[in-house]
């Protein structure tokens, strides 16, 4: 094996090792991984004519109407003894339409058109695959390639429904180009309404997209789109991988949502779950052909003990076909612009991250604990997506800090564009739970926000859906708690709790936005300080929708302070859009003063100043800057329209002096009120980035 590794040549490995010399001892690991990746690509070329054809397998598997209106059904069920198709079209006859057995565990069925030349199975009719096992069992299954499934409200199990509309949706708008600065609005269609019900794709298109556009987000990350039988799983127990969830509407309504987002210049990412699958059998992938394996590892390796779900066998040719074609399907059929890959830590390691502390020691990321089948799958996925779609965006949800996850494959990396900066929200929650304001550690906050691998882009966020789930609560609720029920009106003076909460909510978000990464993410509703937490209808809460909604109505009441937080979030994004700090190199921090509770940094020729002190304001605080010139305020959290106290004069011009300070060539003196964040820009610099 060592000889084989020595023969592998990674085109730009030397660049990677130059970037991070501490990776040098693991050169053989990189070569082995790259060799396995190359081998899979070669096999695809030999056996399938390349990845382009292979990843379009959804053209042949599942159900397809031919030009002559005949229908072709195709499945992979290697352990099955026989396969039949039954449904409304044949009066649920279990034996009338047998599949023919082909090689490599494939099964095919051809059904000619009816006498009037219409398809034998019409659009919107129910179907089931009948699987006969070698043990003599008869099982009813949904095709793994089903593109639409639904269920009547009283049913427990989903039905496979043939989706073949006479006039399918036609996309009208081109995909926007990949944004240089990624500002993500993480969204869940079902909760995107103040009403206590499952909201629809159409509601999102008409009522939520305009808000997202107004707020200045240029990317939407859609959760819970892949069909999941259990609503309260938040979409993470997927049952039908090619089907858009029918509880929100039809496939065409989702296509319209994405099309309208594109018309607004907004890209749309799918939260894709390829790390595991639901254990459901009748309406899931589990035991599709009656065996314990099929799409998954058999035995303990095929089970996730914590998630109670099944784990894919990424070394299987047909599993690769299924998952890689699944990515291609969402890109082609729905015109998504990329993916946020869920549960990447679970995929990367045989221990799935359970019981692993991840101290940062490099030996934790190499060796026998790494699941190289999964790693190679992720390399293949990124290589194929970026080869076929120049502007495709891929984001990894990894808590382990695996090095090179976001470096190019030609260097030996995994090829993701971004990773989620998952330590940042945990830090904010910890601070709010455990520390008094006067004990906040500026150095520790800066360390958490800047502690990322050089050359690997991160998505920073103060809170996502994870922090809002039942058992926790939103940052706004941590800050203001029950006062939010009675004291959010602008018609009364702010009490100290609301005043503190409003100011810190803005400062936490701007500090995260400016310092924490190369992209920024916000979970829907949190931009305006959404109260309480998230909880889906389930037995434990009497199937209540009370916490499974977003109260956008709070924004439309002008005298409530939610509007002030909304306006700040909007102007924060718009200011970034103008000055482009997310696309700039990491910030240069010039001050993290513990006594003053001040953090100051420079990024993309923009100066960020934060005074977290509860009571101390500073009249002539010296601020280090590199570029000389005249600076003016471009964003001020203390503006009255944002719920601030209006203590800064925006006509003030700050002129630099050639007094070197804190490692910068120039400096200037600035007034910074307590609990205030300010962004200053140089009037003499062209910021077209």
XYZ file of C-alpha atoms in Angstrom:
689
model
C 0.000 0.000 0.000
C 2.871 2.382 0.855
C 4.293 1.940 -2.660
C 0.908 2.775 -4.185
C 0.763 5.949 -2.081
C 4.258 6.957 -3.214
C 3.105 6.704 -6.840
C 0.195 9.114 -6.305
C 0.822 12.657 -7.443
C -1.355 15.458 -6.015
C -0.975 18.401 -8.439
C -0.648 21.189 -5.858
C 0.163 19.383 -2.607
C 3.290 21.499 -2.158
C 1.087 24.644 -1.942
C -0.941 23.038 0.853
C 2.141 21.984 2.821
C 3.604 25.460 2.371
C 0.368 26.985 3.700
C 0.428 24.680 6.730
C 3.781 22.916 7.338
C 2.250 21.037 10.305
C 0.469 18.837 7.737
C 3.832 17.518 6.446
C 3.815 14.319 8.604
C 0.459 13.347 7.030
C 1.565 13.549 3.402
C 0.948 9.812 2.930
C -2.622 10.167 4.221
C -3.297 12.904 1.658
C -1.797 10.768 -1.106
C -3.838 7.714 -0.104
C -7.077 9.751 -0.049
C -6.293 11.410 -3.366
C -5.401 8.025 -4.861
C -8.765 6.584 -3.799
C -10.519 9.641 -5.255
C -8.660 9.283 -8.568
C -9.449 5.571 -8.698
C -13.199 6.239 -8.326
C -13.095 8.873 -11.074
C -11.293 6.429 -13.388
C -13.833 3.695 -12.631
C -16.673 6.100 -13.441
C -15.023 6.846 -16.771
C -14.580 3.153 -17.600
C -17.894 1.758 -16.387
C -20.308 4.644 -16.941
C -18.697 6.892 -19.559
C -17.835 9.562 -16.987
C -19.535 11.341 -14.107
C -21.793 13.469 -16.313
C -23.811 10.435 -17.397
C -23.503 8.634 -14.053
C -24.965 11.558 -12.084
C -27.963 11.745 -14.408
C -29.141 8.287 -13.374
C -32.443 9.856 -12.286
C -33.205 9.879 -16.028
C -33.472 6.081 -16.006
C -34.209 5.009 -12.401
C -37.645 5.460 -10.872
C -40.589 6.121 -13.232
C -40.305 7.720 -16.677
C -42.730 8.437 -19.485
C -41.259 7.867 -22.936
C -42.025 9.966 -26.067
C -44.578 7.321 -27.177
C -46.329 7.584 -23.745
C -45.108 4.172 -22.650
C -43.703 4.042 -19.124
C -40.405 2.599 -17.914
C -39.813 1.739 -14.248
C -36.359 0.821 -12.967
C -35.047 -0.080 -9.493
C -31.978 -1.488 -7.770
C -32.984 -4.212 -5.307
C -30.136 -6.777 -5.181
C -31.599 -8.955 -2.400
C -35.132 -9.173 -3.838
C -36.564 -12.395 -5.267
C -39.161 -10.559 -7.385
C -40.534 -7.045 -7.912
C -44.044 -5.976 -8.952
C -45.665 -2.598 -9.512
C -49.092 -1.975 -8.075
C -51.276 1.116 -7.782
C -54.491 2.869 -8.642
C -53.787 2.260 -12.343
C -54.233 -1.533 -12.008
C -56.740 -1.620 -9.149
C -53.901 -2.414 -6.699
C -53.294 -5.793 -8.334
C -50.148 -7.143 -6.662
C -49.074 -9.468 -9.485
C -50.243 -7.932 -12.786
C -47.067 -5.938 -13.499
C -43.849 -7.848 -12.702
C -40.422 -6.259 -13.177
C -37.828 -8.121 -15.244
C -34.600 -9.022 -13.475
C -31.466 -7.494 -15.028
C -27.783 -7.819 -14.086
C -26.210 -6.204 -10.981
C -29.432 -6.305 -8.933
C -31.401 -4.072 -11.348
C -35.079 -4.547 -12.185
C -37.037 -3.061 -15.097
C -40.689 -2.841 -16.141
C -42.111 -1.476 -19.410
C -45.814 -0.555 -19.577
C -47.193 0.360 -23.019
C -49.660 3.244 -23.396
C -53.403 2.609 -23.226
C -55.481 2.106 -26.398
C -56.189 5.848 -26.614
C -52.403 6.396 -26.479
C -52.496 8.021 -23.035
C -50.051 6.778 -20.358
C -51.190 3.687 -18.437
C -50.305 5.474 -15.179
C -51.678 9.030 -15.184
C -50.231 12.067 -13.430
C -50.971 12.214 -9.679
C -51.870 8.532 -9.260
C -50.626 6.405 -6.365
C -48.105 3.578 -6.760
C -46.226 1.015 -4.672
C -43.349 -1.328 -5.391
C -44.144 -4.847 -4.167
C -40.928 -6.598 -3.087
C -40.839 -10.378 -2.681
C -37.912 -11.455 -0.517
C -35.950 -14.704 -0.622
C -37.493 -15.491 2.776
C -40.963 -15.390 1.238
C -42.032 -12.007 2.647
C -44.115 -9.553 0.632
C -43.154 -5.911 1.317
C -44.698 -2.667 0.116
C -42.204 0.024 -0.727
C -41.824 3.496 -2.270
C -39.302 3.848 -5.081
C -36.087 5.391 -3.690
C -36.118 7.595 -6.809
C -39.714 8.828 -6.287
C -39.926 12.536 -7.123
C -43.196 13.150 -5.267
C -44.769 11.492 -2.232
C -47.635 12.616 -0.030
C -50.156 11.331 2.469
C -53.710 12.075 3.455
C -53.959 13.699 6.880
C -55.250 10.579 8.633
C -52.593 8.246 7.144
C -49.357 7.271 8.861
C -47.396 6.173 5.783
C -46.595 8.287 2.729
C -47.693 7.239 -0.765
C -45.581 7.307 -3.902
C -47.414 9.565 -6.369
C -46.426 9.757 -10.034
C -45.571 13.408 -10.735
C -45.940 13.933 -14.487
C -47.806 17.245 -14.999
C -49.029 18.012 -18.519
C -47.440 21.473 -18.321
C -44.403 21.368 -16.022
C -43.030 24.604 -14.556
C -40.596 26.437 -16.847
C -37.904 28.546 -15.166
C -37.909 32.137 -16.405
C -34.865 33.650 -14.735
C -31.151 32.778 -15.006
C -29.153 31.775 -11.955
C -27.403 34.751 -10.318
C -23.597 34.665 -10.205
C -21.970 33.393 -7.013
C -21.786 36.339 -4.570
C -18.329 37.416 -3.415
C -19.754 38.149 0.032
C -22.182 35.453 1.137
C -24.991 36.692 3.423
C -27.230 33.708 4.164
C -30.828 33.702 5.400
C -31.372 30.221 6.865
C -35.032 29.352 6.344
C -37.683 26.733 7.002
C -40.721 27.003 4.712
C -43.158 25.346 7.123
C -42.648 27.812 9.978
C -42.391 30.935 7.784
C -45.740 32.364 8.859
C -47.219 33.838 12.065
C -50.132 31.413 11.780
C -50.183 28.153 13.730
C -50.016 25.825 10.737
C -47.639 24.373 8.157
C -46.891 27.285 5.818
C -46.486 26.806 2.058
C -43.934 27.358 -0.704
C -46.303 29.982 -2.132
C -46.471 31.829 1.198
C -42.672 31.929 1.249
C -42.504 33.196 -2.340
C -45.003 35.994 -1.868
C -44.534 37.005 1.784
C -41.002 36.054 2.851
C -38.817 36.549 -0.245
C -39.539 40.319 -0.372
C -38.442 40.623 3.285
C -35.209 38.703 2.604
C -34.452 40.944 -0.367
C -35.163 44.076 1.687
C -32.887 42.828 4.478
C -29.937 42.594 2.080
C -29.358 38.839 2.211
C -28.120 37.435 -1.115
C -28.463 33.743 -0.307
C -31.205 31.549 1.179
C -30.448 28.198 2.790
C -33.617 26.085 2.705
C -34.004 23.459 5.395
C -36.362 20.468 5.473
C -36.998 20.332 1.712
C -36.056 16.678 1.152
C -39.145 14.695 2.135
C -39.271 13.601 5.761
C -42.191 11.681 7.223
C -41.738 13.156 10.719
C -42.254 16.944 10.668
C -40.630 17.444 14.093
C -37.330 15.983 12.796
C -36.686 19.457 11.297
C -36.054 17.668 7.997
C -33.075 15.672 9.244
C -34.722 12.208 9.051
C -35.103 12.019 5.277
C -37.415 9.366 3.833
C -37.548 10.312 0.104
C -34.339 11.863 -1.211
C -35.589 12.983 -4.647
C -38.944 14.346 -3.433
C -39.509 17.931 -2.314
C -41.667 17.892 0.806
C -45.331 17.812 -0.221
C -46.548 19.230 3.115
C -45.517 22.677 1.785
C -47.029 22.314 -1.700
C -46.160 20.904 -5.129
C -42.768 20.562 -6.859
C -43.776 23.339 -9.256
C -44.434 25.706 -6.352
C -40.908 25.082 -5.022
C -39.518 25.697 -8.510
C -41.377 28.998 -8.615
C -39.964 29.965 -5.208
C -36.400 29.422 -6.449
C -37.131 31.152 -9.769
C -38.512 34.247 -8.031
C -35.502 34.297 -5.661
C -33.236 34.216 -8.736
C -35.152 37.164 -10.214
C -34.219 39.093 -7.042
C -30.531 38.224 -7.411
C -30.696 35.743 -4.510
C -29.020 32.314 -4.725
C -30.696 29.339 -3.009
C -28.885 26.500 -1.226
C -30.393 23.168 -0.219
C -29.693 21.784 3.240
C -28.770 18.313 1.961
C -28.770 15.303 4.284
C -26.444 12.619 2.923
C -24.963 11.751 6.309
C -27.758 9.371 7.321
C -31.358 8.351 6.526
C -34.581 7.633 8.365
C -35.159 4.095 9.631
C -38.636 4.057 8.056
C -39.156 1.041 5.830
C -42.575 1.442 4.174
C -41.949 5.038 3.119
C -38.153 5.277 3.500
C -34.971 3.689 2.104
C -34.444 1.295 4.999
C -34.637 -2.397 3.981
C -35.922 -1.431 0.540
C -35.122 -4.875 -0.882
C -35.822 -6.680 2.392
C -32.172 -6.884 3.394
C -30.448 -5.018 6.194
C -27.923 -3.603 3.755
C -28.940 -2.417 0.246
C -28.162 1.346 0.588
C -26.589 1.006 4.045
C -23.890 -0.848 5.911
C -25.255 -3.940 7.602
C -24.741 -4.493 11.308
C -23.601 -1.831 13.806
C -21.692 0.164 11.149
C -25.011 0.888 9.444
C -26.665 2.419 12.514
C -26.176 5.809 14.162
C -26.756 5.151 17.851
C -27.456 8.777 18.774
C -29.681 9.691 15.828
C -31.467 6.304 15.583
C -30.965 6.320 11.830
C -29.250 4.345 9.043
C -25.760 5.061 7.677
C -24.935 4.870 3.974
C -22.366 2.503 2.503
C -20.325 5.059 0.530
C -18.113 2.323 -0.948
C -21.096 0.846 -2.828
C -21.273 1.730 -6.532
C -25.061 2.020 -6.502
C -25.053 4.180 -3.362
C -22.622 6.535 -5.101
C -24.956 6.558 -8.103
C -27.930 7.360 -5.874
C -26.329 10.129 -3.809
C -24.345 11.858 -6.569
C -27.391 11.757 -8.866
C -29.408 13.192 -5.994
C -27.162 16.270 -5.878
C -27.407 16.641 -9.645
C -31.209 16.308 -9.513
C -31.638 19.225 -7.120
C -29.265 21.357 -9.219
C -30.918 20.505 -12.545
C -34.591 19.970 -11.789
C -35.078 22.695 -9.170
C -32.075 24.879 -10.047
C -30.673 25.139 -6.569
C -27.318 26.940 -6.504
C -25.496 24.673 -4.105
C -25.679 22.800 -0.818
C -25.079 22.980 2.896
C -23.993 19.414 3.710
C -25.466 18.354 7.039
C -23.703 16.095 9.534
C -20.271 16.111 7.880
C -18.527 15.303 11.194
C -20.578 12.116 11.455
C -19.518 11.162 7.934
C -15.801 11.851 8.362
C -15.119 9.564 11.322
C -16.014 6.010 12.239
C -16.820 7.317 15.731
C -19.183 9.914 14.122
C -17.874 12.560 16.499
C -19.485 10.827 19.484
C -17.268 11.064 22.562
C -14.551 12.875 20.596
C -13.305 16.108 22.160
C -11.326 17.350 19.113
C -8.556 19.184 20.918
C -7.086 20.339 17.615
C -4.225 17.812 17.627
C -3.651 16.896 13.961
C -3.423 13.179 14.741
C -7.198 13.263 15.452
C -7.881 14.015 11.766
C -5.854 11.209 10.195
C -5.433 7.471 10.631
C -7.873 4.659 11.240
C -10.630 6.758 12.859
C -11.247 8.556 9.542
C -13.900 6.965 7.301
C -12.128 7.349 3.983
C -15.090 5.976 2.000
C -17.144 8.930 3.220
C -14.285 11.358 2.701
C -13.823 10.220 -0.893
C -17.587 10.551 -1.466
C -17.408 14.191 -0.310
C -14.379 14.797 -2.569
C -16.260 13.284 -5.514
C -19.376 15.353 -4.735
C -17.408 18.612 -4.595
C -15.341 17.782 -7.683
C -18.404 16.911 -9.752
C -20.491 19.869 -8.588
C -17.730 22.418 -9.169
C -16.804 20.875 -12.536
C -20.389 20.997 -13.816
C -21.499 24.258 -12.185
C -18.909 27.026 -12.031
C -20.846 29.041 -9.439
C -21.969 26.148 -7.225
C -21.541 26.819 -3.489
C -20.861 24.001 -1.011
C -20.793 24.444 2.777
C -19.737 21.799 5.309
C -21.319 21.455 8.734
C -18.300 20.120 10.618
C -17.638 20.622 14.300
C -14.312 18.753 14.338
C -12.143 21.290 12.501
C -10.860 18.746 9.962
C -7.917 20.458 8.179
C -8.172 20.986 4.383
C -11.952 20.471 4.324
C -12.181 23.786 2.426
C -9.035 23.525 0.338
C -9.161 22.581 -3.376
C -9.040 18.899 -4.297
C -5.992 19.545 -6.508
C -4.124 20.363 -3.254
C -5.407 17.200 -1.569
C -8.288 18.965 0.163
C -11.954 18.017 0.298
C -13.117 20.830 -1.992
C -15.798 22.627 0.068
C -16.154 26.390 -0.417
C -17.032 27.152 3.210
C -17.364 25.548 6.599
C -19.685 26.675 9.404
C -17.925 28.472 12.283
C -19.780 26.391 14.857
C -17.833 27.567 17.923
C -19.104 31.164 17.625
C -22.794 30.676 18.602
C -21.749 28.385 21.462
C -19.465 31.145 22.752
C -22.234 33.782 22.706
C -24.666 31.484 24.531
C -21.974 30.641 27.107
C -21.216 34.336 27.718
C -24.880 35.263 28.149
C -25.522 32.309 30.460
C -22.419 32.478 32.644
C -20.916 35.980 32.775
C -21.900 39.402 34.048
C -21.367 42.195 31.506
C -18.375 43.570 33.403
C -16.723 40.117 33.270
C -16.920 39.656 29.498
C -13.441 38.744 28.256
C -12.639 40.784 25.123
C -9.567 38.705 24.265
C -11.487 35.451 24.537
C -14.309 36.778 22.329
C -11.810 37.956 19.687
C -9.980 34.606 19.846
C -13.208 32.649 19.244
C -14.192 34.890 16.326
C -10.768 34.754 14.648
C -9.709 31.184 15.477
C -10.136 29.622 12.053
C -7.852 27.814 9.671
C -6.002 30.245 7.420
C -7.095 29.910 3.810
C -10.316 28.038 4.637
C -13.436 30.187 4.373
C -15.935 30.175 7.234
C -19.603 31.103 7.591
C -19.969 33.052 10.832
C -23.220 33.212 12.768
C -24.328 34.405 16.177
C -27.190 31.889 16.227
C -28.782 29.430 13.810
C -31.780 27.103 14.086
C -29.760 24.918 16.503
C -29.666 27.604 19.193
C -33.421 28.265 18.938
C -34.569 24.656 19.393
C -36.604 23.644 22.413
C -34.359 23.370 25.469
C -32.534 26.507 24.401
C -33.780 29.918 23.283
C -32.946 32.745 20.908
C -30.260 35.300 21.811
C -32.959 37.953 22.161
C -34.778 35.793 24.705
C -31.541 35.075 26.596
C -31.007 38.840 26.762
C -34.541 40.043 27.558
C -36.588 36.970 28.492
C -40.130 37.618 29.760
C -39.684 41.406 29.447
C -40.230 40.876 25.714
C -43.892 40.103 26.400
C -44.636 43.467 28.038
C -41.869 45.995 27.396
C -41.110 46.073 23.650
C -43.306 49.091 22.887
C -41.673 52.341 21.760
C -44.604 54.160 23.394
C -42.993 53.591 26.791
C -39.423 54.342 27.942
C -36.985 51.428 27.706
C -36.379 49.678 30.998
C -32.764 48.627 31.757
C -33.295 44.998 30.650
C -34.741 45.952 27.255
C -32.125 48.690 26.766
C -29.272 46.251 27.458
C -30.864 43.528 25.309
C -31.506 45.761 22.296
C -27.958 47.206 22.321
C -26.133 43.887 22.852
C -28.272 42.069 20.263
C -27.055 44.500 17.588
C -23.444 44.520 18.775
C -23.173 40.713 18.939
C -24.448 40.407 15.374
C -22.224 43.134 13.925
C -19.114 41.808 15.687
C -19.846 38.309 14.345
C -20.547 39.720 10.853
C -17.348 41.768 10.733
C -14.820 39.527 12.459
C -16.089 35.946 12.385
C -15.784 34.699 8.820
C -15.940 35.051 5.057
C -19.721 34.676 5.010
C -22.542 35.400 7.476
C -25.656 33.421 8.379
C -28.865 34.351 10.186
C -31.810 32.094 11.004
C -35.158 33.514 9.910
C -36.758 35.810 12.438
C -33.687 36.129 14.632
C -32.681 39.295 12.773
C -35.529 41.125 14.514
C -35.057 39.482 17.900
C -37.621 36.705 17.595
C -38.757 35.767 21.111
C -38.913 32.328 22.749
C -37.739 29.161 20.972
C -38.617 26.622 18.286
C -40.674 23.507 18.941
C -42.508 21.463 16.336
C -45.885 19.837 16.911
C -45.374 16.503 18.656
C -47.017 14.287 21.257
C -45.063 15.990 24.068
C -46.634 19.403 23.369
C -50.116 18.228 22.339
C -49.268 18.702 18.631
C -49.057 22.480 19.133
C -47.891 24.859 16.394
C -47.469 27.742 18.844
C -43.651 27.633 18.707
C -43.441 26.312 15.119
C -43.994 29.684 13.450
C -42.240 32.984 12.839
C -44.072 36.037 14.126
C -43.446 38.433 11.221
C -46.560 40.279 12.413
C -44.385 41.761 15.209
C -42.534 43.708 12.504
C -45.654 45.145 11.003
C -46.630 46.823 14.278
C -44.680 50.092 13.997
C -44.571 50.860 17.725
C -42.748 47.626 18.642
C -38.965 47.550 18.988
C -38.647 44.447 16.782
C -38.764 46.861 13.854
C -35.680 48.660 15.198
C -33.653 45.435 15.282
C -34.883 44.582 11.759
C -33.720 47.959 10.432
C -30.274 47.526 11.995
C -29.877 44.056 10.469
C -30.957 45.423 7.085
C -28.490 48.311 7.211
C -25.681 46.055 8.480
C -26.097 43.884 5.377
C -26.419 46.884 3.084
C -23.264 48.415 4.552
C -21.387 45.152 3.956
C -22.728 45.076 0.406
C -21.163 48.492 -0.187
C -17.797 47.906 1.524
C -17.361 44.135 1.077
C -15.618 43.225 4.319
C -16.659 39.557 4.078
C -14.731 39.236 0.804
C -11.670 40.965 2.328
C -8.778 39.167 4.052
C -9.179 38.463 7.794
C -9.319 41.503 10.079
C -6.367 43.191 11.763
C -7.334 43.562 15.421
C -5.820 46.710 16.950
C -7.522 46.723 20.368
C -9.060 44.236 22.792
C -8.988 46.177 26.017
C -10.283 44.305 29.054
C -10.725 47.289 31.381
C -12.343 49.530 28.766
C -14.357 46.587 27.284
C -13.376 47.794 23.805
C -12.685 45.806 20.614
C -11.369 47.598 17.508
C -10.338 46.063 14.196
C -9.775 46.970 10.577
C -11.013 44.895 7.673
C -11.189 45.843 4.008
C -10.186 49.452 4.902
C -13.246 49.685 7.171
C -12.840 50.401 10.893
C -15.045 48.560 13.406
C -15.280 49.950 16.951
C -17.139 48.184 19.796
C -17.575 49.523 23.312
C -19.177 46.763 25.407
C -18.807 48.661 28.672
C -22.210 48.892 30.440
C -21.673 52.512 31.621
C -18.375 54.005 30.455
C -18.303 56.182 27.339
C -14.984 57.452 25.926
C -14.758 60.989 24.568
C -11.408 60.818 22.718
C -10.513 57.165 22.275
C -7.426 56.661 20.140
C -8.110 54.296 17.245
C -5.341 52.773 15.098
C -5.774 52.873 11.296
C -3.514 51.990 8.383
C -4.821 54.259 5.616
C -4.547 57.995 6.295
C -7.438 60.292 5.436
C -10.884 61.446 6.487
C -13.252 58.896 8.059
C -17.003 59.112 8.543
C -19.621 56.998 10.333
C -21.336 54.524 8.001
C -23.191 52.384 10.561
C -23.993 53.268 14.148
C -25.843 50.891 16.481
C -26.742 53.876 18.717
C -28.979 55.521 16.096
C -32.473 56.223 17.429
C -34.101 54.348 14.498
C -32.261 51.197 15.714
C -33.428 51.582 19.313
C -30.276 53.475 20.334
C -29.833 56.764 22.148
C -28.624 58.954 19.263
C -25.413 60.089 20.955
C -23.244 60.298 17.805
C -23.235 63.133 15.261
C -23.020 61.590 11.783
C -21.719 64.834 10.299
C -18.520 64.451 12.309
C -15.385 63.964 10.206
C -12.525 62.042 11.792
C -9.101 63.008 10.433
C -6.130 60.720 10.934
C -2.884 61.883 12.490
C 0.493 60.457 11.554
C 0.835 59.024 15.046
C 1.603 55.277 14.801
C -0.511 53.267 17.230
C -1.079 49.572 17.999
C 0.840 48.387 14.961
C -0.749 50.743 12.414
C 0.847 53.718 10.662
C -1.811 56.273 11.658
C -4.462 56.907 14.279
C -7.386 59.162 15.144
C -9.505 60.067 18.142
C -13.133 58.979 18.300
C -16.036 59.381 20.737
C -17.543 55.983 21.541
C -20.592 55.803 23.848
C -21.177 52.815 26.128
C -22.784 49.720 24.544
C -22.283 51.050 21.030
C -20.795 49.676 17.809
C -19.660 51.944 14.973
C -18.391 51.297 11.446
C -16.193 54.014 9.912
C -15.082 54.232 6.274
C -12.378 56.319 4.648
C -13.928 58.990 2.419
C -10.805 59.045 0.223
C -10.827 55.353 -0.748
C -12.719 53.841 -3.676
C -14.546 50.851 -2.159
C -15.649 49.220 -5.446
C -14.591 45.694 -4.528
